[in-house]
Amino acid sequence: MDILVIIFILFGLLFFIGGAVGIIRMPDFYSRLHPAGKLDTLGIMAVVIGLAIYNLHHFDTLSVLLSIKMILIVFFVFLSSPTATHSIVDAGMRAGLRHWTQKQRKE
Amino acid sequence: MITFFLTVSIIMCLLMLLSMYRALFGPTVLDRLIGVNAIGSKTVVLLLLIGFLYERVDMFVDIALAYAFLNFVAVLAASRYFHKRKGLYEESFMD
Amino acid sequence: MNSLTKEVASKKSSRRTATFFKSFLSFFLTFILMFGTWLVLSGKFDPLLLWLGGLSSFLIAFYFYDLLFPAFESGYAVTFIRFSKYAPWLIYEIMKANFHILKIVFHPRMKELIDPHIITFKTNLKSDIAITTLANSITLTPGTITVTATSDGVFKVHAIDRESAEALPGIMLEKVAHVFGEDV
């Protein structure tokens, strides 16, 4: 059981590291959103599911309720993260930011 | 297991510092917003881990849930605020 | 003349009972949802707390029953079953694409691999919920972000490389259209 928890959390950590590195390395604002918005979502999903499994060690009503709450966090993040990403993209689009292309690299 | 959680929390704090770079030095306002959003999503996980470390998960899970809501609302409000702001366009070419 | 008005009146009353039944059903579903959330979030089962939760969820369900389930139809159950078949496929797709992004991020020559561009395509989706679901699914799948989605079904998508742009709209559009019972 513990091994499953550790695998889940390490997976989540890998995605989080990818997200943090991607935010720094990507060339422009639009492509930065790709790692920021989505690798983080999957990272939260993996880590929180791992913690919810770990929480079920002492099996009683309270811990089951706590695990349901954690799954509620995952569900909420899944709903809200695309909306937040879309709202940031929309703000950039309306302000008229241009996106980075291969042409700019060659120049 | 507690040692493992502690290690994961410390790594998470270091990752928050990495995202802080974008929040501090981002060329445009929206880049800073991305950095703040990334920090917020890491904080949710960090709160849960702190709850396990102090053995008060029942309390910290509520705080994490509220923080997830707050992070979402903050990002929405900030991006609406910068919706039609002039100057973002020029700012993106200031390297 | 008399019989005609009677018929009209009976039709009207039957329609009224039908609408009453529908709004009662959506009220009931909203109430169940609110009360379940209250139970999970409070975690205590005192009579006082149960009573307070029941009262507040009753008030919310009474005033806002038409927000969550606007016009209750029997198609909701079918849609729900189809959606629960769609969700695992979506999660598998998200996992697959996340590893792709992860590979790009850690690649030493990242700037040669990526090729950001914006693509536009038109779909025949009609209902708001189908368009919203497709837009959120596209955003959740890494490599693509929905920039705008209008109510006539025109999507503008920012893709990070050629490979993830080619996958659109394709199979995901077909699946979403099947879930909400619309033609592609």
XYZ file of C-alpha atoms in Angstrom:
386
model
C 0.000 0.000 0.000
C 2.781 2.393 0.951
C 4.576 1.630 -2.297
C 1.480 2.661 -4.276
C 1.323 5.949 -2.344
C 5.009 6.634 -2.979
C 4.637 5.907 -6.699
C 1.688 8.288 -6.983
C 3.462 11.098 -5.114
C 6.690 10.705 -7.086
C 4.709 10.845 -10.322
C 3.064 14.051 -9.164
C 6.417 15.485 -8.165
C 7.803 14.708 -11.636
C 4.952 16.651 -13.227
C 5.428 19.545 -10.803
C 9.149 19.715 -11.616
C 8.300 19.666 -15.332
C 5.851 22.510 -14.833
C 8.317 24.672 -12.904
C 11.133 24.097 -15.386
C 8.806 24.650 -18.338
C 7.641 28.005 -17.004
C 11.238 29.189 -16.930
C 12.480 27.696 -20.217
C 9.628 28.429 -22.637
C 10.223 31.400 -24.963
C 6.967 33.362 -24.745
C 3.838 33.937 -22.733
C 1.495 31.660 -24.701
C 3.787 28.667 -24.689
C 4.491 29.155 -20.981
C 0.845 28.508 -20.305
C 1.111 24.956 -21.645
C 3.303 23.592 -18.842
C 1.870 25.960 -16.219
C -1.780 25.185 -16.669
C -1.716 21.468 -17.291
C 1.321 19.744 -15.877
C 0.350 21.333 -12.560
C -3.197 20.006 -12.850
C -2.005 16.456 -13.368
C 0.566 16.903 -10.602
C -2.142 17.925 -8.122
C -4.243 14.977 -9.252
C -1.488 12.409 -8.721
C -0.224 13.769 -5.380
C -3.666 14.280 -3.832
C -4.890 10.837 -4.889
C -1.758 9.359 -3.321
C -2.415 11.246 -0.078
C -6.074 10.155 -0.119
C -5.000 6.505 -0.364
C -2.517 7.013 2.481
C -5.250 8.608 4.579
C -7.301 5.382 4.449
C -4.828 3.566 6.717
C -7.052 3.910 9.798
C -10.314 2.928 8.206
C -13.245 4.767 9.843
C -15.982 7.236 8.864
C -13.891 10.330 9.489
C -10.982 9.286 7.295
C -13.339 8.212 4.501
C -14.931 11.677 4.651
C -11.480 13.288 4.550
C -10.545 11.247 1.487
C -13.780 12.292 -0.218
C -12.884 15.905 0.526
C -9.482 15.441 -1.070
C -11.092 13.948 -4.174
C -13.383 16.999 -4.152
C -10.262 19.201 -4.361
C -9.087 17.226 -7.414
C -12.503 17.538 -9.054
C -12.608 21.265 -8.416
C -9.110 21.825 -9.780
C -10.065 19.856 -12.895
C -13.021 22.165 -13.438
C -11.316 25.448 -12.587
C -7.869 25.078 -14.142
C -8.971 25.204 -17.823
C -11.149 28.208 -17.012
C -8.262 30.075 -15.394
C -5.935 29.217 -18.282
C -8.499 30.326 -20.809
C -9.063 33.604 -18.981
C -5.324 34.403 -18.968
C -5.056 33.579 -22.700
C -8.047 35.773 -23.404
C -6.476 38.696 -21.528
C -3.274 38.306 -23.543
C -5.196 38.093 -26.807
C -7.189 41.243 -26.111
C -4.098 43.163 -25.068
C -2.650 42.224 -28.465
C 0.397 40.214 -27.475
C 1.979 38.449 -30.457
C 2.979 34.837 -30.153
C 6.472 33.495 -30.638
C 7.144 31.670 -33.907
C 10.018 29.762 -35.467
C 10.804 32.846 -37.560
C 11.916 34.810 -34.512
C 14.384 32.070 -33.581
C 16.040 32.207 -36.987
C 16.459 35.953 -36.994
C 6.626 7.778 5.728
C 6.819 11.062 7.638
C 10.409 11.565 6.427
C 9.229 11.012 2.864
C 6.480 13.610 3.286
C 8.992 16.049 4.751
C 11.316 15.558 1.774
C 8.464 16.066 -0.673
C 7.442 19.290 1.099
C 10.980 20.657 0.938
C 11.224 19.849 -2.783
C 7.862 21.556 -3.267
C 9.175 24.711 -1.542
C 12.211 24.732 -3.853
C 9.888 24.403 -6.866
C 7.928 27.367 -5.536
C 11.154 29.363 -5.536
C 11.674 28.381 -9.196
C 8.191 29.633 -10.076
C 8.888 32.748 -8.036
C 11.521 33.673 -10.629
C 8.771 34.039 -13.229
C 6.571 35.960 -10.796
C 9.343 38.441 -10.011
C 11.120 38.927 -13.362
C 8.387 38.074 -15.897
C 8.523 40.425 -18.883
C 4.769 41.129 -18.884
C 2.123 41.302 -16.198
C 0.493 38.123 -17.459
C 3.748 36.200 -17.046
C 3.728 37.201 -13.384
C 0.149 35.984 -13.209
C 1.207 32.568 -14.537
C 3.917 32.397 -11.883
C 1.475 33.285 -9.107
C -0.982 30.668 -10.364
C 1.718 27.984 -10.381
C 2.738 28.902 -6.823
C -0.890 28.684 -5.710
C -1.404 25.227 -7.142
C 1.709 24.011 -5.340
C 0.519 25.592 -2.092
C -2.626 23.430 -2.112
C -0.498 20.277 -2.081
C 1.900 21.782 0.466
C -0.985 22.526 2.861
C -2.142 18.899 2.687
C 1.403 17.669 3.353
C 1.727 20.010 6.357
C -1.548 18.580 7.621
C -0.077 15.075 7.479
C 3.123 16.226 9.196
C 1.213 17.772 12.116
C -1.393 14.941 12.104
C -4.237 17.443 11.765
C -5.427 16.568 8.258
C -9.084 17.159 9.182
C -8.264 20.829 9.717
C -5.801 21.406 6.891
C -7.935 19.791 4.200
C -10.548 22.518 4.658
C -7.865 25.184 4.380
C -6.537 23.541 1.194
C -10.013 23.446 -0.341
C -10.607 27.112 0.500
C -7.174 28.012 -0.873
C -7.938 26.264 -4.166
C -11.127 28.332 -4.481
C -9.297 31.535 -3.567
C -6.508 30.901 -6.065
C -9.019 30.395 -8.864
C -10.963 33.553 -8.027
C -7.770 35.601 -7.703
C -6.512 34.531 -11.132
C -9.900 35.240 -12.735
C -10.154 38.685 -11.147
C -6.584 39.689 -12.008
C -6.844 38.576 -15.624
C -10.163 40.444 -16.010
C -8.492 43.521 -14.568
C -5.723 43.475 -17.181
C -8.190 42.750 -19.946
C -7.866 45.844 -22.080
C -4.821 47.357 -20.559
C -2.801 49.358 -23.056
C 0.928 48.964 -22.967
C 1.071 45.200 -22.593
C 1.863 44.998 -26.290
C 4.866 47.293 -26.097
C 5.967 45.685 -22.868
C 6.374 42.334 -24.585
C 9.150 43.632 -26.834
C 11.186 45.219 -24.042
C 13.914 42.669 -23.522
C -67.109 25.838 -28.353
C -67.522 24.810 -24.775
C -65.834 21.459 -25.298
C -62.999 23.160 -27.160
C -62.214 25.520 -24.304
C -62.455 22.601 -21.920
C -59.962 20.655 -24.000
C -57.612 23.598 -24.135
C -57.953 24.070 -20.407
C -57.243 20.411 -19.698
C -54.251 20.474 -22.018
C -53.002 23.583 -20.256
C -53.438 22.035 -16.841
C -51.696 18.826 -17.897
C -48.835 20.878 -19.284
C -48.775 22.801 -16.037
C -48.525 19.599 -14.010
C -45.793 18.400 -16.360
C -43.775 21.598 -15.893
C -44.429 21.430 -12.157
C -43.159 17.860 -12.119
C -40.055 18.822 -14.095
C -39.222 21.770 -11.864
C -39.844 19.619 -8.804
C -37.396 17.045 -10.138
C -34.707 19.659 -10.715
C -35.445 21.099 -7.263
C -35.064 17.643 -5.746
C -31.770 16.927 -7.545
C -30.351 20.307 -6.517
C -31.407 19.666 -2.921
C -29.746 16.224 -2.888
C -26.549 17.658 -4.361
C -26.423 20.560 -1.871
C -27.189 18.367 1.128
C -24.588 15.781 0.098
C -21.966 18.517 -0.204
C -22.972 19.825 3.236
C -22.615 16.352 4.769
C -19.183 15.794 3.236
C -17.874 19.244 4.152
C -19.198 19.357 7.722
C -18.362 15.770 8.689
C -20.443 15.960 11.886
C -23.858 14.369 12.350
C -25.436 16.341 15.224
C -29.183 16.890 14.886
C -28.671 20.669 15.039
C -26.111 20.716 12.216
C -28.219 18.337 10.090
C -31.242 20.576 10.587
C -29.332 23.732 9.674
C -27.861 22.075 6.582
C -31.265 20.807 5.487
C -32.783 24.272 5.899
C -30.057 26.099 3.982
C -29.974 23.561 1.149
C -33.772 23.699 0.969
C -33.690 27.490 0.619
C -30.982 27.387 -2.039
C -32.741 24.626 -3.975
C -36.068 26.456 -3.698
C -34.808 29.744 -5.127
C -32.149 28.529 -7.570
C -33.520 25.202 -8.827
C -33.333 26.339 -12.463
C -29.621 27.174 -12.391
C -28.033 23.728 -12.344
C -30.652 21.721 -14.244
C -32.480 24.330 -16.349
C -35.037 22.187 -18.209
C -35.200 18.726 -16.789
C -35.268 16.065 -19.492
C -34.951 12.306 -19.445
C -31.899 12.684 -21.690
C -29.834 13.722 -18.661
C -29.427 10.139 -17.476
C -28.251 8.983 -20.931
C -25.859 11.927 -21.165
C -24.507 11.144 -17.716
C -23.834 7.492 -18.600
C -22.154 8.466 -21.869
C -20.098 11.115 -20.075
C -18.841 8.620 -17.507
C -17.635 6.504 -20.446
C -15.972 9.589 -21.975
C -14.110 10.641 -18.799
C -11.655 7.675 -18.557
C -10.739 8.095 -22.217
C -10.106 11.798 -21.581
C -7.892 11.030 -18.575
C -5.901 8.475 -20.602
C -5.493 11.048 -23.377
C -4.347 13.681 -20.845
C -1.733 11.294 -19.430
C -0.396 10.453 -22.890
C -0.129 14.086 -23.932
C 1.402 15.150 -20.608
C 4.365 12.868 -21.190
C 4.772 14.456 -24.604
C 4.948 17.936 -23.043
C 7.311 16.635 -20.356
C 9.644 15.368 -23.086
C 9.564 18.768 -24.804
C 10.258 20.650 -21.578
C 13.339 18.628 -20.645
C 14.680 18.444 -24.196
C 17.998 20.331 -24.521
C 17.126 21.772 -27.950
C 13.590 22.719 -27.025
C 13.329 25.777 -29.244
C 13.792 23.703 -32.381
C 11.123 21.232 -31.382
C 8.298 23.632 -30.671
C 6.468 25.534 -33.374
C 3.646 27.592 -31.837
C 0.826 28.599 -34.155
C -2.883 29.291 -34.018
C -5.404 27.135 -35.891
C -9.090 27.817 -36.496
C -11.785 25.252 -37.190
C -15.563 25.198 -37.322
C -17.827 22.616 -35.750
C -21.558 22.034 -35.857
C -22.063 21.832 -32.101
C -25.172 23.720 -31.008
C -25.677 23.545 -27.258
C -23.584 25.628 -24.867
C -22.637 22.696 -22.671
C -21.223 20.706 -25.586
C -19.095 23.671 -26.712
C -17.883 24.268 -23.154
C -17.002 20.603 -22.692
C -15.060 20.499 -25.965
C -13.221 23.740 -25.123
C -12.254 22.510 -21.667
C -11.196 19.115 -23.014
C -8.959 20.793 -25.586
C -7.431 22.988 -22.904
C -6.866 20.038 -20.564
C -5.055 18.075 -23.258
C -1.514 19.482 -23.188
C -0.120 21.027 -26.332
C -3.334 22.848 -27.162
C -5.140 25.765 -25.522
C -8.518 27.099 -26.613
C -8.174 30.829 -27.244
C -11.781 31.606 -28.179
C -14.892 29.493 -28.633
C -17.974 31.268 -29.963
C -21.551 30.082 -29.663
C -21.702 29.174 -33.387
C -19.009 26.574 -32.780
C -15.937 28.334 -34.160
C -12.833 27.378 -32.202
C -9.458 29.138 -32.156
C -6.730 26.956 -30.713
C -3.124 27.748 -29.849
C -1.000 24.652 -30.454
C 2.589 24.258 -29.363
C 3.817 21.952 -32.116
C 2.648 20.421 -35.383
C 1.998 17.010 -33.896
C -0.543 18.135 -31.318
C -2.203 20.432 -33.843
C -2.828 17.601 -36.268
C -4.872 15.664 -33.733
C -7.580 18.356 -33.783
C -10.579 18.392 -34.052
C -10.776 14.714 -35.048
C -11.755 12.018 -32.618
C -12.325 14.263 -29.605
C -15.027 16.220 -31.459
C -16.738 12.970 -32.478
C -16.744 11.718 -28.898
C -18.106 14.976 -27.466
C -20.803 15.127 -30.148
C -21.781 11.550 -29.322
C -21.976 12.321 -25.587
C -24.432 15.180 -26.084
C -26.314 13.503 -28.930
C -25.412 15.997 -31.671
C -24.174 15.513 -35.199
C -20.547 16.265 -35.945
